Amino acid sequence: MLTRDQIDRLVTGREDDPFATLGVHPADKGFTACVMVPDATGVTALTLEGKTVGELACIHPDGLFGGKVSVKKRQPLRYVARYPDGSDYALVDPYGYGPVLGPMDDHYFAEGSHERLFDKLGAHVLHHEGMGGTHFAVWAPNALRVSVVGDFNRWDGRRGLMRRRGDAGVWEIFLPEVGAGSAYKFEILGVNGELLPLKSDPFAFQSELRPSTASIVAPPPAHIWGDDRHRAHWRDADPRREPIAIYEVHAGSWQRDAEGHFLTWDELANRLIPYVVGMGFTHIEFLPISEHPYDPSWGYQTLGLYAPSARFGDAEGFARFVDGAHRAGIGVILDWVPAHFPTDEHGLARFDGTALYEHADPRKGFHPDWNTAIYNYGRREVAQFLANNALFWAERYHVDGLRVDAVASMLYLDYSRQPGEWIPNDHGGRENVEAVAFLQQMNKALYGAHPGVMTIAEESTSWPGVSRPVDAGGLGFGFKWNMGFMHDTLRYLQRDPVHRAHHHDDITFGLLYAFDENFVLPLSHDEVVHGKSSLLHKMAGDDWQKFATLRAYYGLMWGYPGKKLLFMGQEFAQRDEWSEARALDWHLLDHAPHRGVQRLVADLNHLYSSRPALHARDCEAEGFEWVLVDARADSIFAWVRRAPGALPIVVISHFTPVLRHAYRMRLPSGGRWREVMNSDAQDYGGSGAGNMGAVTADEEGWANITIPPFATLMLELEF
């Protein structure tokens, strides 16, 4: 029989060892059964085969029933509870089933070396000891009690009490007959005995659509992939020497349906993938698609790192999108946010009543810029949670890369903080050595398990070796965003052309460090929001000059060393700055200047991909040489791009309104140089000035070149 204390703990929801009291237990040479079913008037116990084995008496009026049962061994039973309105409810006793996790899971989890946590924690539909159901597991080491609650147990924490795995701080339970589609959360009794707000599952693979916040039991992955050819190519390739032109997309505002609603993944696949193929981009990069509560965060304040957002349909839809992109030859990169998380009460903040995922001290655990919590990278379980997430997206959804957001904020303890607002490391410095170790761990694990995947750091400082291998002392990223290129070139082009001669080094300076890292040149969403205006309106001059300068800028960028990234809408010169609340202004393509910019970007992408000279040495100094670096009075820049076995290409960019006839310039060699790109071509909305298709240089390389106003030319040697 139960003691008074056990009864009290069960009915008040304070029992931390439910398997010792609930279910079937030996007693007086027989067996008794105990079950918690609040509001019931009676309970009948049956075997799983349907044989009645006992009527259970009410032990406590709050719904605790127990009594003798006619069974010969401990086994799961089925209970049928009767209610005052004459209805009944049947459930299989979860306390008749053993644990799913094993001691090696505990060991690897505690050690911080478990690389399959997404197979163990969270909610998994499976068969266990002959019964179908769902296994739930969650890390809450300081909790006094954890229950899984949901629509399957009337959200009553007394009915889903979990088993504590003491060594690892993990709680688990197998709930029979709970299947895919069930909504659930965790009810946690905190370290001080306080009942916390219901918590969503950190490992949830599916979530409710905001503003609802419950996790959803997801079905096992069922998609049959057909992207072997795509993955094999990137597994064997050196991405530094491949053409990579990335189209950055916010999935909620690229386009909308006729009623203004989000497109589903299947609708996006039907529209976005053909568009990207036609435009010649090689990759789509999505702003974060992990589940997040607040639309204006654009996904950068995520709470469901393992769940594709319900805004666009189910997880299988996202798998179909990635597979469809791969079959069309397009890679998929995700923005990934391991730097911080929002403090919504249903999320990770003080998850078990303590600072579990975050630092307790706000000088390390709170981000002043974004009012968010900072992960505690020095805690093995937290670093493991994040590294497993990187592995998860590569394995479960075959993503081609992760662009890691806000890396600079992770690397520096004093990031956005005044003196006295941060804590130095053990050596007295400002470097976050724990974050460094995490990033290195993550990159080693991801590249080790998925060699065809790339990681890209959004890192805005001069931290050395961001894209250097870990064994060489680097952070281990494949690429780094070149924020300096973006800021310097945009600053130059915002100036009136008459003043550009005095700021020539805004363009030339970047080549002093262009090969220190493996760079991606980003013209990203960050540059076209919060009052910064669109790229078109950043350009100086009247409307014609703005379009011409933007076209010349794109030509410069596609001819410049480094991989390319362009945010959606900028490929057709979106006029208004971007808003996540509405679709892009596609109607602008009714106007010739916008169609011209779009056509130019498509041609630049195809030229970039088809000419090894423009991409095969993007990250190596041997692929670049200045042809004309000091023509500041004319605001002209010229260089040559090379690659082994490829014809060289000279890039000439000009940023004044002057049409320059017979401009004397010494090309790298004599011969005929074909004009393979002219951003001032009439097809692009330009004036049509140029070189009639070719330039001829004498034996010493000297040539007379027509250079249009606000234009970029590309000349390719014919032999």
XYZ file of C-alpha atoms in Angstrom:
719
model
C 0.000 0.000 0.000
C 1.061 3.571 -0.576
C 2.184 5.676 2.335
C 0.445 8.939 3.140
C 3.508 10.826 1.928
C 3.534 8.965 -1.396
C -0.165 9.661 -1.900
C 0.338 13.305 -1.094
C 3.289 13.583 -3.509
C 1.311 11.947 -6.323
C -1.839 14.063 -6.005
C 0.131 17.302 -5.618
C 2.448 16.519 -8.528
C 5.670 16.407 -6.508
C 6.612 12.765 -7.105
C 10.060 12.466 -8.699
C 10.090 8.634 -8.753
C 6.723 7.691 -10.252
C 7.853 4.238 -11.340
C 8.166 3.286 -7.651
C 4.476 3.962 -6.989
C 2.451 3.995 -10.203
C 1.826 0.942 -12.360
C 1.897 -2.719 -11.279
C 3.884 -3.748 -8.188
C 4.176 -6.984 -6.144
C 2.202 -7.024 -2.859
C 1.097 -9.840 -0.489
C 2.083 -12.658 -2.871
C 0.166 -10.937 -5.642
C 0.154 -7.629 -7.449
C -1.475 -4.239 -7.080
C -1.946 -1.482 -9.622
C -2.046 2.278 -9.157
C -3.054 4.976 -11.628
C -3.738 8.714 -11.568
C -6.889 9.732 -13.513
C -8.358 12.960 -12.090
C -12.142 13.437 -12.223
C -12.862 9.727 -12.802
C -15.510 7.926 -10.751
C -14.105 4.460 -11.265
C -11.329 2.547 -13.015
C -11.245 -0.970 -14.461
C -7.909 -2.698 -15.064
C -7.496 -4.986 -18.081
C -4.649 -6.835 -19.727
C -3.505 -5.525 -23.083
C -5.407 -8.433 -24.617
C -8.643 -7.112 -23.040
C -9.127 -9.444 -20.035
C -10.490 -7.692 -16.920
C -8.112 -8.207 -13.988
C -9.513 -5.895 -11.332
C -11.559 -2.897 -10.246
C -9.458 -0.163 -8.707
C -10.695 1.743 -5.683
C -10.421 5.479 -5.178
C -7.418 6.103 -2.922
C -7.708 9.886 -3.032
C -10.571 12.061 -4.347
C -8.196 13.981 -6.606
C -8.131 10.940 -8.889
C -5.681 8.399 -7.463
C -6.953 4.823 -7.891
C -5.435 1.516 -6.797
C -6.098 -2.057 -5.794
C -5.301 -5.713 -6.373
C -5.108 -7.081 -9.914
C -5.201 -10.704 -11.010
C -1.929 -10.972 -12.898
C 1.009 -13.343 -12.449
C 3.820 -10.890 -13.216
C 4.571 -7.200 -13.548
C 3.213 -6.065 -16.874
C 1.599 -3.086 -18.539
C -2.153 -2.850 -18.103
C -4.900 -0.978 -19.872
C -7.085 1.188 -17.647
C -10.636 2.235 -18.510
C -11.683 5.271 -16.479
C -15.367 6.206 -16.107
C -16.572 9.779 -15.708
C -19.722 11.333 -14.162
C -21.220 12.161 -17.554
C -21.181 8.483 -18.499
C -18.175 8.701 -20.829
C -15.065 6.627 -20.433
C -11.403 6.944 -21.367
C -8.890 4.154 -21.981
C -5.133 4.421 -21.545
C -2.214 2.017 -21.430
C -0.150 2.259 -18.261
C 3.168 3.979 -19.147
C 4.700 2.824 -15.864
C 4.775 -0.760 -17.065
C 7.535 -0.014 -19.587
C 11.262 0.183 -19.010
C 13.600 2.991 -20.055
C 14.511 3.589 -23.687
C 17.801 5.352 -23.035
C 20.802 3.330 -21.902
C 23.856 3.863 -19.716
C 26.059 4.720 -22.708
C 23.681 7.560 -23.581
C 24.132 8.874 -20.050
C 27.908 8.524 -20.325
C 28.311 10.280 -23.677
C 25.811 12.982 -22.753
C 27.561 13.771 -19.470
C 30.918 13.700 -21.258
C 29.691 16.138 -23.912
C 30.596 13.812 -26.784
C 27.173 12.519 -27.866
C 26.719 13.222 -31.591
C 23.284 11.604 -31.926
C 21.307 13.499 -29.298
C 18.551 14.265 -31.790
C 17.890 10.501 -31.903
C 17.587 10.336 -28.122
C 16.130 13.570 -26.725
C 12.853 15.121 -27.786
C 9.800 13.131 -28.886
C 10.267 9.970 -30.975
C 7.492 7.777 -32.334
C 8.613 4.166 -31.934
C 7.759 0.629 -30.828
C 9.035 -0.243 -27.365
C 8.645 -3.600 -25.670
C 5.964 -4.587 -28.175
C 3.899 -1.388 -27.942
C 3.646 1.599 -30.264
C 3.856 5.064 -28.774
C 6.151 8.032 -28.268
C 9.290 8.296 -26.175
C 9.902 11.684 -24.551
C 13.219 12.797 -23.072
C 14.429 16.171 -21.817
C 17.461 17.544 -19.988
C 16.506 19.307 -16.743
C 19.157 18.337 -14.161
C 18.030 20.685 -11.392
C 14.293 20.016 -11.614
C 12.541 18.360 -8.688
C 9.989 16.788 -11.038
C 9.282 16.792 -14.773
C 6.086 15.716 -16.546
C 5.183 15.579 -20.189
C 1.748 17.090 -20.684
C -0.410 17.350 -23.754
C -3.721 16.773 -25.385
C -3.274 13.058 -24.592
C -3.467 13.586 -20.791
C -5.526 16.773 -20.483
C -2.344 18.814 -19.861
C -2.250 17.439 -16.317
C 1.290 17.133 -14.959
C 0.231 14.486 -12.423
C -0.469 12.065 -15.271
C 2.803 12.288 -17.206
C 5.415 12.055 -14.462
C 8.799 11.167 -16.000
C 11.656 8.918 -14.892
C 14.802 10.720 -13.702
C 18.107 9.453 -15.057
C 20.195 10.768 -12.214
C 23.698 10.687 -13.672
C 22.836 12.715 -16.765
C 20.079 14.974 -15.489
C 17.781 13.628 -18.198
C 14.119 12.750 -17.660
C 12.323 10.254 -19.890
C 9.095 8.323 -20.348
C 7.506 6.136 -23.004
C 3.812 6.964 -23.491
C 1.948 4.112 -25.205
C -0.458 4.914 -28.027
C 0.592 8.584 -28.211
C 1.276 9.225 -31.873
C 2.392 11.787 -34.396
C 0.492 15.063 -34.340
C 0.047 15.208 -30.571
C 0.715 18.587 -28.953
C 2.877 18.556 -25.832
C 5.045 20.550 -23.431
C 7.024 19.843 -20.290
C 5.721 20.771 -16.852
C 8.664 21.328 -14.549
C 8.900 21.735 -10.809
C 11.890 24.016 -10.358
C 14.830 23.669 -8.042
C 13.064 25.670 -5.323
C 9.794 23.785 -5.655
C 8.134 26.411 -7.849
C 5.963 25.325 -10.778
C 7.489 26.854 -13.913
C 5.602 28.039 -16.990
C 5.058 25.131 -19.366
C 8.165 24.643 -21.496
C 8.373 23.731 -25.157
C 10.727 20.912 -26.067
C 14.264 22.150 -26.924
C 14.558 19.169 -29.297
C 11.072 19.481 -30.833
C 11.081 18.533 -34.503
C 7.764 20.297 -35.106
C 5.919 23.145 -33.384
C 2.553 24.817 -33.423
C 2.066 27.884 -35.576
C 2.657 31.068 -33.641
C 1.216 32.536 -31.450
C 0.663 28.992 -30.107
C 3.817 27.546 -28.607
C 3.325 23.824 -27.997
C 5.653 21.258 -29.491
C 4.207 18.631 -31.823
C 5.114 14.944 -31.936
C 6.529 14.624 -35.448
C 6.249 11.461 -37.519
C 9.481 9.645 -38.366
C 11.150 11.101 -41.489
C 9.622 9.530 -44.567
C 11.102 11.493 -47.472
C 12.975 9.396 -50.046
C 15.882 11.487 -51.253
C 17.016 11.716 -54.849
C 19.969 14.078 -54.523
C 22.902 11.648 -54.573
C 24.474 13.295 -57.609
C 24.363 16.771 -56.068
C 25.795 15.617 -52.750
C 28.533 13.567 -54.414
C 29.659 16.615 -56.400
C 30.088 18.774 -53.313
C 31.580 15.948 -51.268
C 34.422 15.669 -53.778
C 34.758 19.382 -54.608
C 36.981 22.080 -53.136
C 34.382 24.832 -52.568
C 37.075 27.515 -52.657
C 37.548 26.699 -56.345
C 33.884 26.304 -57.275
C 31.539 29.064 -58.452
C 29.360 30.045 -55.485
C 26.759 32.741 -56.086
C 24.239 32.869 -53.247
C 20.699 34.258 -53.393
C 19.743 35.294 -49.856
C 16.032 34.791 -49.175
C 13.548 35.509 -46.418
C 11.043 32.719 -47.020
C 8.109 34.741 -45.667
C 8.451 37.742 -47.950
C 10.063 36.663 -51.226
C 6.567 36.186 -52.605
C 3.128 35.690 -51.026
C -0.018 33.989 -52.290
C -3.012 35.868 -53.721
C -4.434 36.476 -50.235
C -1.110 37.735 -48.869
C -0.357 34.568 -46.909
C 2.990 32.780 -46.630
C 3.798 30.316 -49.388
C 4.166 26.684 -48.347
C 7.445 24.877 -48.983
C 5.901 23.173 -52.008
C 4.701 26.505 -53.401
C 8.122 28.014 -52.787
C 9.723 25.064 -54.556
C 7.531 25.579 -57.613
C 8.356 29.290 -57.822
C 11.722 29.932 -56.170
C 13.804 27.028 -57.476
C 13.111 27.693 -61.193
C 13.723 31.401 -60.621
C 17.090 30.786 -58.993
C 18.106 28.358 -61.738
C 17.129 30.878 -64.401
C 19.037 33.642 -62.642
C 22.186 31.531 -62.539
C 22.653 31.490 -58.760
C 24.252 28.355 -57.341
C 22.809 28.474 -53.816
C 19.800 29.708 -51.887
C 20.529 30.987 -48.404
C 17.491 31.267 -46.145
C 17.292 33.656 -43.239
C 16.648 31.407 -40.216
C 13.769 29.008 -40.753
C 13.968 27.407 -37.293
C 10.856 27.983 -35.222
C 10.678 31.452 -33.694
C 7.898 33.318 -31.910
C 8.266 36.822 -33.396
C 7.989 37.581 -37.120
C 9.934 40.901 -37.050
C 12.969 39.045 -35.661
C 13.233 37.515 -39.199
C 14.009 34.214 -37.451
C 17.138 35.426 -35.676
C 15.481 35.002 -32.265
C 14.827 31.292 -32.510
C 13.547 28.974 -29.801
C 13.006 25.811 -31.830
C 16.414 25.063 -33.280
C 15.377 21.584 -34.435
C 11.999 22.504 -35.976
C 11.430 24.065 -39.411
C 8.937 26.854 -38.818
C 5.258 25.924 -39.037
C 4.725 29.131 -41.033
C 5.554 27.250 -44.235
C 4.023 23.842 -43.607
C 5.396 20.611 -42.204
C 8.962 19.354 -41.999
C 8.482 16.936 -44.886
C 7.674 19.954 -47.060
C 11.057 21.462 -46.241
C 12.749 18.150 -47.071
C 10.984 18.141 -50.442
C 12.161 21.710 -51.074
C 15.815 20.871 -50.378
C 15.631 17.721 -52.484
C 14.012 19.626 -55.341
C 16.700 22.305 -55.187
C 19.438 19.674 -55.229
C 17.918 17.880 -58.202
C 18.000 21.227 -60.020
C 21.656 21.734 -59.070
C 21.003 24.377 -56.397
C 22.490 24.193 -52.894
C 20.602 25.253 -49.769
C 22.296 27.176 -46.952
C 20.595 28.057 -43.670
C 21.284 31.021 -41.428
C 21.989 29.455 -38.035
C 21.889 31.284 -34.699
C 23.959 29.738 -31.886
C 24.849 33.137 -30.450
C 21.748 33.918 -28.394
C 18.086 33.096 -27.784
C 14.973 35.060 -26.703
C 13.739 34.877 -23.128
C 10.094 33.969 -23.840
C 8.846 32.018 -20.819
C 7.987 28.888 -22.834
C 11.551 28.641 -24.145
C 15.046 27.882 -22.896
C 15.393 30.698 -20.360
C 15.794 29.302 -16.824
C 14.566 26.038 -18.241
C 14.601 24.015 -15.024
C 14.385 26.988 -12.687
C 18.092 27.721 -13.045
C 20.290 29.350 -15.673
C 20.712 26.113 -17.589
C 21.331 27.031 -21.223
C 22.478 30.582 -20.437
C 25.033 32.113 -18.078
C 23.593 33.108 -14.723
C 25.645 36.323 -14.597
C 24.104 38.872 -17.016
C 27.592 40.172 -17.782
C 28.085 36.928 -19.720
C 24.529 35.674 -20.128
C 22.539 38.666 -21.398
C 22.919 40.401 -24.756
C 22.304 44.161 -24.435
C 21.735 44.775 -28.157
C 18.973 42.233 -28.633
C 17.603 41.706 -25.100
C 18.339 38.020 -25.437
C 20.136 35.340 -23.434
C 23.610 34.135 -24.405
C 24.344 30.422 -24.468
C 26.763 29.063 -21.883
C 29.330 27.566 -24.263
C 31.462 26.398 -21.350
C 28.787 23.915 -20.301
C 29.367 20.620 -22.097
C 25.680 19.842 -22.445
C 24.931 23.229 -24.026
C 27.818 23.072 -26.502
C 26.669 19.540 -27.323
C 23.067 20.701 -27.843
C 24.218 23.302 -30.370
C 26.790 21.128 -32.172
C 24.196 18.365 -32.507
C 21.855 20.886 -34.108
C 24.410 21.653 -36.807
C 24.781 17.930 -37.463
C 20.999 17.514 -37.453
C 20.331 19.948 -40.313
C 23.047 18.372 -42.445
C 21.815 14.833 -41.819
C 18.046 15.149 -41.557
C 17.533 17.772 -44.268
C 20.692 17.477 -46.398
C 21.439 21.203 -46.156
C 24.603 22.256 -47.945
C 25.814 24.777 -45.423
C 25.255 26.891 -42.354
C 25.900 30.614 -42.292
C 26.604 31.232 -38.605
C 25.115 34.505 -37.426
C 26.741 37.055 -35.100
C 30.052 35.225 -34.650
C 31.771 38.415 -33.494
C 29.330 38.696 -30.582
C 30.339 35.176 -29.562
C 34.087 35.727 -29.761
C 34.399 38.829 -27.580
C 33.306 39.061 -23.955
C 33.126 42.855 -24.219
C 31.025 42.904 -27.392
C 28.660 45.934 -27.120
C 29.609 46.371 -23.451
C 31.206 49.208 -21.541
C 34.033 48.754 -19.018
C 32.702 47.016 -15.932
C 29.885 45.361 -17.870
C 31.845 42.258 -18.826
C 33.973 39.592 -17.147
C 37.518 38.930 -18.466
C 38.555 35.368 -19.235
C 40.899 33.408 -16.994
C 43.869 35.080 -18.686
C 42.479 38.563 -18.169
C 41.578 38.990 -21.843
C 38.434 39.847 -23.765
C 38.339 36.685 -25.879
C 35.566 34.209 -25.118
C 37.693 31.069 -25.053
C 34.635 28.902 -24.379
C 32.886 30.170 -27.516
C 36.078 29.647 -29.522
C 36.261 26.041 -28.328
C 32.596 25.511 -29.199
C 32.958 26.885 -32.724
C 35.999 24.716 -33.299
C 34.154 21.670 -31.932
C 31.141 22.363 -34.128
C 33.169 22.828 -37.299
C 35.262 19.710 -36.669
C 32.162 17.619 -36.027
C 30.256 18.943 -39.045
C 33.081 18.708 -41.565
C 34.081 15.330 -40.173
C 30.607 13.822 -40.533
C 29.504 15.682 -43.694
C 32.493 16.630 -45.870
C 30.265 18.150 -48.567
C 28.867 20.785 -46.193
C 30.298 24.292 -45.751
C 30.127 26.717 -42.845
C 30.242 30.483 -43.302
C 30.973 32.922 -40.477
C 29.332 36.326 -40.226
C 32.337 37.793 -38.439
C 32.929 41.523 -38.677
C 36.267 41.959 -36.903
C 39.864 41.070 -37.720
C 39.876 37.877 -35.661
C 42.676 35.814 -37.248
C 42.116 32.466 -38.903
C 38.329 32.370 -39.042
C 38.468 30.181 -42.159
C 41.671 28.389 -41.201
C 41.417 24.700 -40.176
C 41.189 23.963 -36.479
C 44.385 21.888 -36.517
C 46.180 24.977 -37.850
C 44.868 27.141 -35.022
C 41.826 28.528 -36.811
C 38.121 28.482 -36.038
C 37.528 25.923 -38.775
C 34.948 27.747 -40.911
C 34.926 27.203 -44.659
C 34.290 30.871 -45.441
C 33.950 34.264 -43.793
C 31.697 37.157 -44.818
C 33.799 40.067 -46.087
C 32.036 42.850 -44.220
C 34.826 45.292 -45.081
C 34.157 44.924 -48.809
C 30.492 45.671 -48.303
C 31.002 48.708 -46.081
C 33.902 50.244 -48.031
C 32.397 49.908 -51.495
C 28.963 51.147 -50.464
C 30.529 54.125 -48.718
C 32.422 54.944 -51.932
C 29.350 54.697 -54.148
C 27.215 56.880 -51.877
C 29.598 59.775 -52.548
C 29.018 62.258 -55.340
C 31.184 61.180 -58.318
C 33.188 64.398 -58.116
C 34.435 63.379 -54.668
C 35.246 59.746 -55.453
C 38.746 60.604 -56.695
C 39.632 61.532 -53.111
C 38.432 58.189 -51.743
C 40.000 55.805 -54.246
C 41.307 53.559 -51.478
C 37.734 52.645 -50.449
C 37.946 50.251 -53.392
C 41.649 49.377 -53.435
C 42.155 48.831 -49.695
C 40.209 45.565 -49.610
C 42.727 43.874 -51.872
C 45.364 44.183 -49.143
C 43.541 41.486 -47.146
C 41.356 39.823 -49.785
C 43.194 36.511 -49.452
C 43.727 36.430 -45.687
C 40.500 34.430 -45.418
C 38.208 32.502 -47.726
C 35.747 35.318 -48.301
C 32.122 35.628 -49.336
C 31.231 39.117 -50.605
C 27.840 39.911 -49.036
C 25.285 42.457 -50.125
C 22.916 41.180 -47.488
C 19.561 41.953 -45.882
C 21.332 43.962 -43.171
C 22.157 46.673 -45.710
C 18.575 47.272 -46.903
C 16.605 47.632 -43.637
C 16.185 49.976 -40.668
C 16.288 53.166 -42.708
C 19.339 52.204 -44.768
C 17.249 52.172 -47.990
C 17.678 49.797 -50.912
C 20.930 49.319 -52.806
C 19.530 51.354 -55.699
C 18.908 54.367 -53.495
C 22.323 54.115 -51.860
C 23.864 55.023 -55.212
C 24.564 58.735 -55.740
C 22.987 60.796 -58.509
C 19.727 60.958 -60.403
C 17.679 57.908 -61.313
C 19.660 57.100 -64.474
C 22.941 57.440 -62.608
C 21.671 55.258 -59.773
C 20.794 52.420 -62.144
C 24.051 52.755 -64.073
C 26.142 52.871 -60.912
C 24.345 49.859 -59.441
C 24.982 47.874 -62.624
C 28.648 48.893 -62.586
C 28.848 47.906 -58.916
C 27.467 44.444 -59.591
C 29.994 44.052 -62.400
C 32.807 45.066 -60.054
C 31.608 42.632 -57.384
C 31.276 39.669 -59.740
C 34.769 40.377 -61.055
C 36.263 40.826 -57.569
C 37.902 37.892 -55.737
C 35.501 36.072 -53.417
C 32.216 34.202 -53.555
C 29.050 36.261 -54.114
C 25.898 36.866 -52.057
C 22.969 39.091 -53.013
C 19.798 39.628 -51.005
C 16.495 39.030 -52.757
C 14.996 41.967 -54.599
C 18.337 43.629 -55.198
C 18.741 41.575 -58.382
C 16.026 43.726 -59.967
C 16.840 46.970 -58.111
C 14.067 46.956 -55.525
C 13.333 50.616 -54.774
C 11.927 50.418 -51.254
C 13.932 48.964 -48.422
C 12.963 45.443 -47.467
C 10.148 44.639 -45.014
C 9.428 41.149 -43.719
C 5.730 42.022 -43.613
C 5.132 42.035 -47.375
C 6.311 40.511 -50.620
C 8.959 42.055 -52.835
C 7.862 44.627 -55.401
C 7.761 42.268 -58.376
C 5.644 44.769 -60.324
C 8.831 46.782 -60.865
C 9.764 44.280 -63.563
C 7.132 45.936 -65.720
C 9.714 48.716 -66.158
C 12.736 48.376 -68.434
C 15.449 49.673 -66.044
C 14.548 47.025 -63.462
C 14.402 44.265 -66.080
C 17.806 45.424 -67.277
C 19.384 45.032 -63.844
C 17.800 41.600 -63.484
C 19.150 40.539 -66.881
C 22.608 41.824 -65.943
C 22.704 39.823 -62.698
C 21.660 36.667 -64.540
C 24.364 37.221 -67.162
C 26.985 37.939 -64.498
C 26.093 34.715 -62.715
C 26.341 32.660 -65.883
C 29.618 34.325 -66.841
C 31.024 33.793 -63.345
C 30.088 30.102 -63.345
C 31.295 29.408 -66.879
C 34.680 31.169 -66.623
C 37.177 29.517 -64.228
C 39.251 32.715 -64.303
C 36.434 34.423 -62.385
C 35.915 31.753 -59.707
C 38.613 29.077 -59.518
C 41.060 31.295 -57.615
C 38.571 33.400 -55.649
C 40.470 32.702 -52.438
C 44.077 32.688 -53.675
C 46.292 35.633 -54.528
C 47.645 33.981 -57.684
C 44.268 34.595 -59.305
C 44.432 38.403 -59.047
C 46.722 41.149 -60.330
C 46.181 44.877 -60.637
C 46.193 46.290 -64.166
C 45.425 49.856 -63.142
C 45.369 50.732 -59.448
C 46.264 54.431 -59.330
C 43.815 56.100 -61.759
C 42.109 57.957 -58.950
C 41.585 61.130 -60.993
C 39.457 59.109 -63.422
C 37.843 56.828 -60.788
C 38.863 53.797 -62.844
C 39.990 50.434 -61.468
C 41.298 47.557 -63.566
C 42.610 44.115 -62.699
C 43.061 40.700 -64.238
C 41.556 37.433 -62.978
C 43.376 34.184 -63.748
C 43.150 30.454 -63.143
C 45.335 27.571 -64.357
C 44.324 26.455 -67.836
C 41.799 29.279 -68.249
C 41.776 32.352 -70.438
C 42.457 35.498 -68.356
C 39.762 38.118 -67.896
C 40.405 41.824 -67.336
C 37.827 43.713 -65.257
C 37.542 47.486 -65.702
C 35.228 49.504 -63.440
C 34.540 53.200 -63.889
C 32.547 55.454 -61.564
C 32.204 58.903 -63.150
C 29.630 60.195 -65.705
C 32.335 60.790 -68.336
C 32.385 58.710 -71.533
C 36.086 57.987 -72.046
C 37.122 57.310 -75.647
C 40.490 55.741 -76.508
C 41.463 55.371 -72.870
C 45.091 54.185 -72.911
C 45.678 51.109 -70.780
C 48.260 48.332 -70.776
C 46.577 44.923 -70.710
C 48.420 41.806 -69.450
C 49.292 40.725 -73.002
C 48.866 41.670 -76.615
C 46.147 40.231 -78.791
C 42.421 40.454 -79.205
C 40.375 40.792 -76.031
C 36.658 40.073 -76.425
C 34.223 42.270 -74.529
C 32.261 39.543 -72.714
C 30.480 41.924 -70.329
C 29.494 45.581 -70.533
C 27.153 46.823 -67.823
C 26.311 49.834 -70.030
C 24.846 47.635 -72.771
C 21.422 48.656 -74.045
C 20.038 45.232 -73.049
C 20.682 46.224 -69.446
C 19.244 49.742 -69.774
C 22.548 51.442 -70.532
C 23.616 53.890 -73.216
C 25.187 51.244 -75.434
C 28.684 52.727 -75.476
C 31.440 50.149 -75.840
C 34.116 48.582 -77.995
C 32.132 46.897 -80.775
C 32.712 43.522 -79.168
C 36.506 43.524 -78.805
C 39.679 45.431 -77.936
C 43.007 44.848 -79.684
C 46.244 45.303 -77.760
C 49.686 45.667 -79.344
C 52.577 43.328 -78.606
C 53.332 45.121 -75.352
C 49.671 45.020 -74.283
C 48.809 48.665 -74.895
C 45.241 49.246 -76.017
C 42.848 52.134 -76.571
C 39.608 51.302 -74.799
C 36.211 52.997 -74.801
C 35.030 53.072 -71.187
C 31.351 54.031 -70.769
C 30.164 56.226 -67.889
C 29.350 54.388 -64.660
C 30.180 51.007 -66.153
C 32.101 47.790 -65.694
C 33.664 45.962 -68.625
C 35.037 42.429 -68.722
C 37.532 41.568 -71.461
C 38.556 37.966 -72.164
C 41.693 37.083 -74.136
C 40.678 35.159 -77.245
C 43.528 32.631 -77.285
